[in-house]
Amino acid sequence: MTSTLATFLSLAVDGIAYGMMLFLISVGLTITLGVMRVVNLTHSAFAMIGGYIALWFIQRAGVHFFLAVPLAVLATMAIGALLERTLYRWVYGTHGLGQLLMTIGLTFIITAIVKNLAGTQLQSLPLPPSLQGNFSVGPLTLSVYRAFLIGASAVVAFALWLGIERTAFGARLRAAVDNQRMARCVGINVPAVFSATFAIGCGLAAVGGALGSPMLPLEPYYGLKYLVIVMIVVAVGGLGSLRGSLYAALLLGLIDTLGRYYLPALGAFVIYLAVLAILLVRPRGLVAN
Amino acid sequence: MTTPSLNSSVARAFSRHRYNLLDLVLLGAAVATFFLADLYLALATAVLIMIVFALSLDIAQGYGGIETLGHAAFFGTGAYAAGLYAMHVSSEPISGLFVGMAAAAVVGLLSGLAVLRTAGLTQIMLTLVCATLLLELANVAKPLTMGDDGLTGYSVAPVLGLFQFDIEGRTAYWYALAVLVLVYAFCKFLVSSPLGLTAQGVRENPTRMALLGVPVRRRLLTLYAISAALGGAAGALSAQVNNIVGLDSLGFTMSANVLVMLALGGTGRLYGAFLGAIVFMLLADRAAALDPTNWLAALGVLLIVVVRFAPTGLSGCLARWTNKEGTQ
């Protein structure tokens, strides 16, 4: 009995860690999508870019893990801002199909570039000794990395909430979302706010891609392979809702982890069934705006 | 539809849904392909099948405005249904084709109930989820579908009891061409039928159509199921011609590729499906043989260029160009 419970609890912790990583990867998409209404299929490719840059810093430049990740985030933000200023500008006004195709095309290009530069093998960031190993809480053994992932995601979630609800930039952002024309009238530089928001979204993806790489290893097809799961988290959460993304990521992380353990024959089927069920009951997501 | 007076006959061909010279040219090209491209019949047959699939997507996306990134759900369903039918029930191909269509239509109706309640990104997501769900189902149901290995080991009887499928793919080519001609004729009829016309109205402005008394949801659901059935026909064709059904027939790449083909050719014009599928398949075949990695990058650049400079696709460009020529 106790061992069943211990198994369940450690699975639950794994599920929460997985969910938190999903949150990290997808929360940037929630923001750019909710704010700019761009169907950005390139989002998970930005996570991959962040992961690869962090890997490059660690392996080639010998930078420490805890410095490499922030550097990679900044670099990804710069790339994101550059692409927003050039490519994304074109498709803001167009219909959904145009955005879909442009961002698929961009994902293809990034995939090919990464394949040429980094090769096809699966890679992940080497964890520093401080993140390796396990510690025990009562009968449970927890991995330090997973605990760190949960903590880091919680910090990101809190910082985001703070940034959007409590800062002047957050107020401008909310104004630009609620009523673009009015925001322009009161002197808010809406395009600049959008560029900054897009860059932040890309930076968040990079955090997720880098920190999550032990779970979702880096590879050139990362951007396409994990696109579905990222989009699902955003859609289940409710477009543009931060709280929704957090709930959805945690819920889906738990369902997927528990489903794979208790119903191994059904494998990945369980999570998609759950998503379909949730979206049937609540087409606008868990937290509809 | 909104284009002012067109003088050139080619431009007219692009803007109306009546049979014209262009249809004859296409049919002529298809027949000529058989005699000229003897060695490439397998590729030509694959192109014909993808045209059928792109036509089915055009019905949902181009005419109904239903945003979908999961159209492979119907291709794959049709393929697996036709393959399983050939294996367990009967190897007769034409009934197999209808079984594939019926199975895909059922999937279209059921998923349409969920998909059509939403719009925009949620709609895209739901279509993607439905396709991924079916993919995982096919993966999990290994005893039935053979999972990763693909469904193989079935044979297909001669078409109409007369034409045996041959190793050179001659029968396969004529069979696929016949199905394409029928599907195309049906699409022509559909898009200028009351259902097709109201769908185009819904695409432009659903609220206004609802106010006019059009049962918007029901019309779209019908359109979606028809589109699904046509997609199923493409999948069934593929299953019968290739004698194998793989998981990739339900995959994201299949959905994305057909979307890319249609966008290249131009949505909302039936000729777009032809142009897009032909250009994409021929380019992909050549480029993938030379350098698959950089082909992916080239495809990406091509997509971005099309979105930026030719949002109406190749057929839109052609129509505009011939229109300009005609008025001079």
XYZ file of C-alpha atoms in Angstrom:
617
model
C 0.000 0.000 0.000
C 2.674 2.475 1.023
C 4.789 1.544 -1.975
C 1.788 2.122 -4.263
C 1.340 5.508 -2.670
C 5.058 6.293 -2.933
C 4.998 5.344 -6.619
C 2.001 7.561 -7.177
C 3.610 10.464 -5.347
C 6.900 10.232 -7.213
C 4.962 9.967 -10.484
C 3.002 13.039 -9.466
C 6.220 14.945 -8.809
C 7.557 13.839 -12.192
C 4.303 14.930 -13.790
C 4.468 18.320 -12.103
C 8.087 18.776 -13.202
C 7.145 17.825 -16.761
C 4.144 20.139 -16.610
C 6.252 23.031 -15.331
C 8.674 22.530 -18.197
C 5.746 22.532 -20.628
C 4.658 25.767 -19.009
C 8.116 27.290 -19.502
C 8.182 26.348 -23.178
C 4.639 27.393 -23.967
C 4.073 30.474 -21.822
C 5.888 32.686 -24.318
C 3.475 31.565 -27.007
C 0.549 32.399 -24.719
C 1.881 35.928 -24.457
C 2.701 36.546 -28.134
C -0.475 34.849 -29.268
C -2.694 36.547 -26.742
C -1.182 39.936 -27.433
C -0.390 39.939 -31.102
C -2.860 37.349 -32.420
C -0.138 35.758 -34.507
C -0.376 32.019 -35.020
C 3.306 31.505 -34.344
C 4.197 27.952 -35.308
C 7.864 28.894 -34.974
C 7.595 29.176 -31.211
C 9.040 25.783 -30.309
C 11.824 26.385 -32.832
C 12.797 29.394 -30.691
C 12.959 27.039 -27.698
C 15.318 24.854 -29.716
C 17.463 27.858 -30.697
C 17.756 28.822 -27.031
C 18.754 25.288 -26.114
C 21.400 25.045 -28.839
C 22.898 28.457 -28.024
C 23.145 27.514 -24.347
C 24.764 24.228 -25.369
C 27.234 26.100 -27.559
C 28.163 28.442 -24.714
C 28.772 25.498 -22.362
C 30.631 23.213 -24.757
C 32.543 25.587 -27.007
C 32.975 28.704 -24.902
C 33.314 26.935 -21.554
C 30.714 29.134 -19.876
C 29.093 27.852 -16.683
C 25.558 26.448 -16.940
C 24.003 29.167 -14.829
C 25.545 31.877 -17.013
C 25.072 30.087 -20.327
C 21.295 29.870 -19.959
C 20.713 33.624 -19.426
C 23.140 34.415 -22.270
C 21.233 32.049 -24.553
C 17.969 33.680 -23.525
C 19.306 37.131 -24.440
C 20.621 35.876 -27.772
C 17.284 34.224 -28.585
C 15.462 37.420 -27.649
C 17.684 39.344 -30.083
C 16.983 36.833 -32.865
C 13.277 36.966 -32.085
C 13.188 40.763 -32.118
C 15.061 40.838 -35.425
C 12.643 38.387 -37.032
C 9.664 40.276 -35.627
C 10.943 43.531 -37.133
C 11.441 41.886 -40.524
C 9.316 38.806 -41.249
C 6.473 38.903 -38.737
C 5.607 42.500 -39.646
C 4.409 41.230 -43.007
C 1.777 38.894 -41.696
C 0.139 40.882 -38.876
C -2.587 42.095 -41.181
C -3.086 38.904 -43.152
C -5.501 36.076 -42.526
C -4.684 33.071 -40.358
C -3.549 30.970 -43.300
C -0.822 33.455 -44.245
C 0.524 33.473 -40.691
C 0.360 29.700 -40.532
C 2.346 29.304 -43.742
C 4.899 32.011 -43.000
C 5.670 30.543 -39.583
C 5.771 26.965 -40.915
C 8.195 28.196 -43.577
C 10.347 29.895 -40.965
C 10.371 26.702 -38.886
C 11.528 24.730 -41.949
C 14.373 27.199 -42.515
C 15.483 27.105 -38.870
C 15.316 23.293 -38.868
C 17.536 23.102 -41.954
C 20.024 25.638 -40.576
C 20.286 23.795 -37.254
C 20.703 20.481 -39.049
C 23.582 21.923 -41.057
C 25.229 23.522 -38.039
C 24.680 21.017 -35.264
C 24.082 17.656 -36.918
C 21.202 15.285 -36.302
C 22.153 13.649 -33.004
C 20.050 14.113 -29.874
C 21.741 16.409 -27.383
C 21.008 17.901 -24.008
C 22.670 20.451 -21.770
C 25.196 18.857 -19.384
C 23.859 19.587 -15.903
C 26.277 21.144 -13.389
C 27.098 18.937 -10.352
C 24.851 21.083 -8.168
C 21.813 19.944 -10.185
C 22.719 16.268 -10.311
C 21.742 13.510 -7.951
C 18.761 12.954 -5.725
C 17.591 13.889 -2.286
C 15.026 12.114 -0.191
C 11.958 13.435 1.529
C 10.643 10.731 3.819
C 10.078 7.637 1.662
C 10.338 9.654 -1.569
C 13.425 10.148 -3.677
C 13.392 13.326 -5.713
C 15.790 14.370 -8.427
C 17.479 17.697 -7.752
C 17.066 18.683 -11.390
C 13.303 18.196 -11.289
C 12.986 20.167 -8.092
C 15.077 22.932 -9.668
C 12.853 22.878 -12.768
C 9.728 23.249 -10.642
C 11.329 26.090 -8.667
C 12.609 27.895 -11.756
C 9.229 27.681 -13.472
C 7.481 28.968 -10.390
C 9.857 31.936 -10.317
C 9.230 32.634 -14.008
C 5.474 32.409 -13.518
C 5.594 34.782 -10.561
C 7.896 37.226 -12.366
C 5.582 37.240 -15.368
C 2.551 37.893 -13.233
C 4.426 40.690 -11.488
C 5.672 42.150 -14.762
C 2.260 42.202 -16.384
C 0.198 43.250 -13.390
C 2.581 45.550 -11.536
C 4.843 47.382 -14.000
C 4.342 50.274 -16.386
C 5.315 48.052 -19.295
C 2.682 45.547 -18.250
C 0.087 48.307 -18.114
C 1.030 49.470 -21.633
C 0.900 45.903 -22.858
C -2.554 45.341 -21.405
C -3.717 48.628 -22.885
C -2.376 47.656 -26.305
C -4.161 44.315 -26.094
C -7.483 45.699 -24.885
C -7.738 48.511 -27.390
C -4.951 49.123 -29.854
C -6.370 52.324 -31.272
C -6.966 53.858 -27.867
C -3.480 52.837 -26.734
C -2.026 54.646 -29.764
C -4.121 57.695 -28.957
C -2.703 57.992 -25.452
C 0.821 57.872 -26.861
C 1.783 54.237 -26.374
C 4.166 53.061 -29.071
C 2.227 49.917 -29.871
C 4.698 48.457 -32.433
C 7.561 48.874 -29.953
C 5.516 47.223 -27.209
C 4.750 44.372 -29.584
C 8.402 43.920 -30.556
C 9.444 43.831 -26.923
C 6.647 41.395 -26.112
C 7.633 39.117 -28.954
C 11.257 39.164 -27.818
C 10.196 38.301 -24.270
C 8.089 35.438 -25.624
C 11.100 34.086 -27.511
C 13.282 34.479 -24.434
C 10.810 32.451 -22.367
C 10.836 29.750 -25.019
C 14.633 29.717 -24.791
C 14.494 29.210 -21.011
C 12.206 26.241 -21.526
C 14.270 24.795 -24.349
C 17.514 25.059 -22.383
C 16.296 23.929 -18.959
C 13.992 21.282 -20.382
C 16.600 19.669 -22.637
C 17.204 16.672 -20.319
C 13.496 15.834 -20.798
C 12.978 17.003 -24.367
C 16.396 16.524 -25.982
C 17.588 19.002 -28.599
C 17.521 17.922 -32.234
C 16.988 19.701 -35.542
C 13.363 18.541 -35.767
C 12.613 19.782 -32.244
C 10.637 22.719 -33.623
C 8.235 20.443 -35.473
C 8.261 17.518 -33.050
C 7.219 19.435 -29.949
C 5.059 21.988 -31.708
C 1.858 20.043 -31.110
C 2.324 19.751 -27.347
C 3.152 23.469 -27.021
C 0.118 24.527 -29.042
C -2.061 22.139 -27.062
C -1.022 23.683 -23.749
C -1.910 27.147 -25.043
C -5.238 26.083 -26.532
C -6.294 24.062 -23.484
C -5.302 26.890 -21.156
C -7.310 29.465 -23.073
C -5.675 31.768 -25.606
C -3.684 34.502 -23.956
C -4.347 33.414 -20.388
C -1.208 33.000 -18.259
C -3.092 31.326 -15.448
C -4.747 29.020 -17.968
C -1.387 28.009 -19.434
C -0.083 27.133 -15.997
C -3.144 25.029 -15.156
C -3.134 23.364 -18.577
C 0.596 22.591 -18.477
C 0.338 21.061 -15.003
C -2.799 19.100 -15.857
C -1.399 17.775 -19.127
C 1.979 16.982 -17.555
C 0.251 14.948 -14.861
C -2.153 13.209 -17.245
C 0.655 12.293 -19.617
C 3.012 10.980 -16.917
C 0.331 9.049 -15.019
C -1.281 7.807 -18.239
C 1.957 6.412 -19.600
C 2.648 4.610 -16.317
C -0.777 3.221 -15.483
C -2.022 2.656 -19.044
C 1.180 1.815 -20.927
C -0.749 0.133 -23.740
C -2.388 3.425 -24.637
C 0.836 5.454 -24.519
C 0.566 8.973 -25.915
C -3.072 8.379 -26.811
C -4.294 9.337 -23.324
C -3.135 12.946 -23.445
C -4.751 13.680 -26.813
C -7.980 12.090 -25.677
C -7.896 14.303 -22.589
C -7.251 17.386 -24.724
C -10.148 16.569 -27.019
C -12.426 16.005 -24.017
C -11.396 19.276 -22.372
C -11.814 21.297 -25.551
C -15.193 19.687 -26.238
C -16.462 20.764 -22.832
C -14.667 24.125 -22.862
C -13.911 25.131 -26.468
C -12.303 28.357 -25.295
C -9.978 26.653 -22.869
C -9.789 26.251 -19.099
C -9.530 29.974 -18.431
C -11.401 31.747 -21.210
C -10.760 35.429 -21.648
C -16.101 36.671 -58.045
C -15.272 40.252 -57.187
C -13.042 40.692 -60.235
C -14.345 43.253 -62.734
C -14.844 42.502 -66.410
C -12.309 39.991 -67.644
C -11.377 39.915 -71.258
C -8.921 37.151 -71.671
C -10.398 33.722 -71.907
C -7.706 32.278 -69.676
C -8.538 34.762 -66.981
C -12.179 33.805 -67.373
C -11.183 30.205 -66.971
C -9.604 31.001 -63.628
C -12.492 32.984 -62.278
C -15.479 30.809 -63.143
C -16.384 27.319 -62.264
C -17.543 26.215 -65.692
C -15.693 23.795 -67.889
C -13.407 25.494 -70.348
C -10.286 25.224 -72.422
C -8.076 24.954 -69.342
C -9.801 21.749 -68.251
C -9.155 20.282 -71.678
C -5.485 21.324 -71.461
C -5.178 19.668 -68.033
C -6.783 16.465 -69.252
C -4.550 16.526 -72.338
C -1.502 16.986 -70.133
C -2.566 14.052 -67.967
C -2.986 11.785 -70.975
C 0.288 13.004 -72.511
C 2.077 12.316 -69.222
C 1.138 8.674 -69.516
C 2.816 8.337 -72.894
C 5.776 10.654 -72.341
C 6.740 10.051 -68.730
C 6.728 6.284 -68.881
C 9.487 5.908 -66.309
C 7.924 8.343 -63.893
C 4.445 6.843 -63.729
C 4.739 6.166 -59.992
C 5.576 9.812 -59.341
C 2.826 10.957 -61.714
C 0.312 8.750 -59.891
C 1.448 10.184 -56.558
C 0.890 13.674 -58.006
C -2.645 12.732 -59.102
C -3.422 11.420 -55.607
C -2.090 14.585 -53.982
C -4.220 16.697 -56.347
C -7.293 14.838 -55.096
C -6.150 15.465 -51.522
C -5.430 19.159 -52.196
C -8.876 19.518 -53.821
C -10.455 18.099 -50.684
C -8.543 20.598 -48.546
C -9.556 23.423 -50.869
C -13.219 22.565 -50.300
C -12.822 22.937 -46.509
C -10.186 25.666 -46.323
C -10.533 27.627 -49.531
C -14.307 27.570 -49.860
C -15.468 27.042 -46.282
C -12.768 29.091 -44.554
C -12.247 26.243 -42.060
C -8.694 26.541 -40.760
C -7.127 23.128 -40.544
C -3.728 21.694 -39.822
C -4.993 18.159 -39.486
C -6.348 17.208 -42.876
C -4.181 14.075 -42.820
C -6.810 12.663 -40.436
C -9.015 12.041 -43.475
C -6.264 10.873 -45.799
C -5.052 8.402 -43.181
C -8.536 7.219 -42.246
C -9.363 6.588 -45.895
C -6.077 4.789 -46.401
C -6.410 2.531 -43.351
C -10.084 1.832 -44.048
C -9.366 0.866 -47.662
C -6.349 -1.202 -46.635
C -8.231 -3.058 -43.897
C -11.193 -3.574 -46.224
C -8.921 -5.082 -48.870
C -7.300 -7.299 -46.265
C -10.333 -8.586 -44.401
C -13.423 -8.080 -46.557
C -12.904 -7.808 -50.265
C -10.077 -6.900 -52.573
C -12.429 -5.175 -55.005
C -10.984 -1.640 -55.436
C -14.021 0.536 -56.205
C -16.024 -0.603 -53.195
C -12.799 -0.153 -51.204
C -12.622 3.430 -52.416
C -16.157 4.062 -51.161
C -15.388 2.380 -47.841
C -12.406 4.727 -47.430
C -14.583 7.718 -48.280
C -17.346 6.654 -45.904
C -14.928 6.078 -43.023
C -13.312 9.482 -43.581
C -16.730 11.139 -43.836
C -17.695 9.676 -40.445
C -14.455 10.988 -38.938
C -15.165 14.339 -40.604
C -18.669 14.491 -39.140
C -17.557 13.540 -35.635
C -14.500 15.791 -35.546
C -16.473 18.532 -37.293
C -18.862 18.627 -34.347
C -15.920 19.664 -32.180
C -13.820 21.609 -34.686
C -16.564 23.828 -36.075
C -17.608 25.116 -32.663
C -14.402 27.114 -32.549
C -12.462 29.506 -34.742
C -8.927 30.700 -35.302
C -6.129 29.087 -33.374
C -8.356 26.816 -31.290
C -9.799 25.472 -34.525
C -6.335 24.849 -35.928
C -5.393 23.128 -32.667
C -8.485 20.946 -32.627
C -7.876 19.741 -36.176
C -4.278 19.012 -35.220
C -5.400 17.176 -32.075
C -7.915 15.073 -34.017
C -5.247 14.019 -36.512
C -2.697 13.298 -33.764
C -5.324 11.362 -31.825
C -5.944 9.121 -34.829
C -2.197 8.745 -35.364
C -1.727 7.586 -31.773
C -4.762 5.328 -32.082
C -3.279 3.700 -35.187
C 0.027 3.411 -33.342
C -1.590 1.825 -30.285
C -3.864 -0.568 -32.221
C -0.876 -2.611 -33.391
C -2.756 -5.914 -33.871
C -4.992 -4.181 -36.401
C -2.708 -1.624 -38.057
C 0.734 -3.171 -37.471
C 1.839 0.142 -35.938
C 5.191 1.423 -37.142
C 5.649 -1.340 -39.692
C 2.673 -0.176 -41.689
C -0.308 -2.109 -42.952
C 0.869 -4.505 -45.654
C 0.112 -7.891 -47.106
C -3.160 -7.159 -48.827
C -3.803 -7.321 -52.528
C -6.156 -5.354 -54.715
C -8.278 -7.051 -57.361
C -8.463 -5.772 -60.961
C -10.399 -2.537 -61.448
C -13.937 -3.356 -62.661
C -12.712 -6.926 -62.837
C -10.833 -6.063 -66.040
C -7.686 -4.069 -65.367
C -5.082 -5.805 -63.239
C -2.686 -3.541 -61.308
C 0.673 -4.003 -63.030
C 4.249 -3.546 -61.923
C 4.818 -0.556 -64.239
C 1.904 1.285 -62.626
C -0.094 1.798 -65.822
C -3.407 0.673 -64.357
C -2.684 2.626 -61.192
C -2.181 5.792 -63.238
C -5.425 5.458 -65.204
C -7.332 4.454 -62.075
C -6.045 7.486 -60.132
C -6.721 9.753 -63.119
C -10.290 8.478 -63.416
C -10.903 9.112 -59.723
C -9.350 12.585 -60.016
C -11.588 13.465 -62.979
C -14.683 12.361 -61.050
C -13.634 14.175 -57.873
C -12.833 17.301 -59.870
C -16.193 17.207 -61.666
C -17.893 16.801 -58.302
C -15.946 19.746 -56.840
C -16.904 21.948 -59.803
C -20.516 21.043 -59.205
C -20.195 21.509 -55.439
C -18.636 24.973 -55.387
C -21.364 26.487 -57.539
C -24.159 24.582 -55.807
C -26.214 26.347 -53.106
C -24.111 24.592 -50.457
C -20.834 25.746 -52.007
C -22.077 29.288 -52.520
C -23.373 29.662 -48.952
C -20.074 28.236 -47.705
C -18.228 30.981 -49.543
C -20.589 33.488 -47.985
C -19.881 32.046 -44.545
C -16.159 32.264 -45.259
C -16.498 35.980 -45.953
C -18.892 36.846 -43.142
C -20.459 34.178 -40.914
C -22.507 36.666 -38.887
C -24.198 38.125 -41.946
C -24.954 34.686 -43.334
C -26.469 33.672 -39.998
C -28.617 36.811 -40.028
C -29.745 35.920 -43.545
C -31.131 32.716 -42.102
C -28.401 30.325 -43.207
C -27.861 27.479 -40.722
C -24.132 28.244 -40.691
C -22.919 25.407 -38.485
C -24.888 22.748 -40.317
C -23.740 23.931 -43.743
C -20.106 23.963 -42.647
C -20.466 20.521 -41.095
C -21.847 19.151 -44.364
C -19.036 20.803 -46.285
C -16.464 19.455 -43.829
C -17.811 15.908 -44.119
C -17.742 16.133 -47.930
C -14.196 17.450 -47.815
C -13.299 14.602 -45.459
C -14.807 12.025 -47.817
C -12.760 13.405 -50.727
C -9.627 13.342 -48.559
C -10.524 9.747 -47.724
C -10.729 8.985 -51.443
C -7.157 10.253 -51.849
C -6.020 8.087 -48.938
C -7.858 5.013 -50.245
C -6.281 5.532 -53.679
C -2.867 5.724 -52.067
C -3.517 2.518 -50.090
C -4.681 0.598 -53.173
C -1.943 1.855 -55.480
C 0.987 1.500 -53.071
C -0.157 -1.654 -51.245
C 1.001 -0.186 -47.953
C -0.439 2.226 -45.400
C 2.016 3.829 -43.002
C 1.563 5.922 -39.878
C 2.894 8.901 -41.820
C -0.400 8.992 -43.728
C -1.871 10.444 -40.511
C 1.125 12.585 -39.600
C 1.672 16.302 -39.194
C 3.931 16.377 -42.253
C 1.119 15.080 -44.442
C -1.212 17.807 -43.154
C 1.414 20.510 -43.513
C 2.485 19.414 -46.993
C -1.002 19.485 -48.447
C -1.567 22.908 -46.890
C 1.664 24.118 -48.452
C 0.664 22.686 -51.833
C -2.692 24.403 -51.750
C -1.182 27.703 -50.631
C 1.427 27.517 -53.393
C -1.277 26.900 -55.965
C -3.809 29.270 -54.466
C -6.786 28.578 -52.204
C -10.393 29.058 -53.213
C -9.702 28.196 -56.836
C -9.844 24.569 -57.837
C -6.920 25.033 -60.227
C -4.759 25.954 -57.246
C -4.845 22.319 -56.120
C -3.516 21.207 -59.520
C -0.783 23.806 -59.815
C 0.338 23.508 -56.202
C 0.430 19.711 -56.083
C 2.282 19.433 -59.401
C 4.881 22.102 -58.549
C 5.382 20.870 -54.977
C 5.612 17.165 -55.797
C 8.007 17.629 -58.709
C 10.230 20.036 -56.760
C 10.166 17.810 -53.683
C 11.030 14.732 -55.704
C 14.021 16.352 -57.425
C 15.235 18.354 -54.427
C 14.852 15.571 -51.884
C 17.026 13.369 -54.082
C 19.702 16.051 -54.264
C 19.762 17.508 -50.745
C 16.870 16.910 -48.326
C 18.163 19.326 -45.675
C 18.559 22.329 -47.882
C 15.367 21.478 -49.731
C 13.587 22.051 -46.435
C 15.176 25.498 -46.184
C 14.330 26.247 -49.812
C 10.744 25.192 -49.179
C 10.639 27.538 -46.193
C 11.924 30.453 -48.265
C 9.451 29.605 -51.020
C 6.593 29.648 -48.502
C 7.579 32.999 -47.062
C 7.976 34.492 -50.545
C 4.548 33.174 -51.565
C 2.890 34.574 -48.428
C 4.592 37.931 -48.933
C 4.383 38.446 -52.680
C 1.683 36.088 -53.923
C -0.923 35.642 -51.191
C -3.334 34.244 -53.767
C -0.826 31.612 -54.867
C 0.426 30.723 -58.325
C -3.057 30.478 -59.826
C -3.878 33.914 -58.410
C -0.734 35.302 -60.049
C -1.566 33.631 -63.346
C -5.118 34.933 -63.245
C -3.947 38.486 -62.513
C -1.277 38.314 -65.175
C -3.543 36.955 -67.911
C -6.146 39.508 -66.894
C -3.658 42.342 -67.426
C -2.627 40.894 -70.767
C -6.243 40.583 -71.806
C -7.199 44.184 -71.098
C -4.359 45.655 -73.117
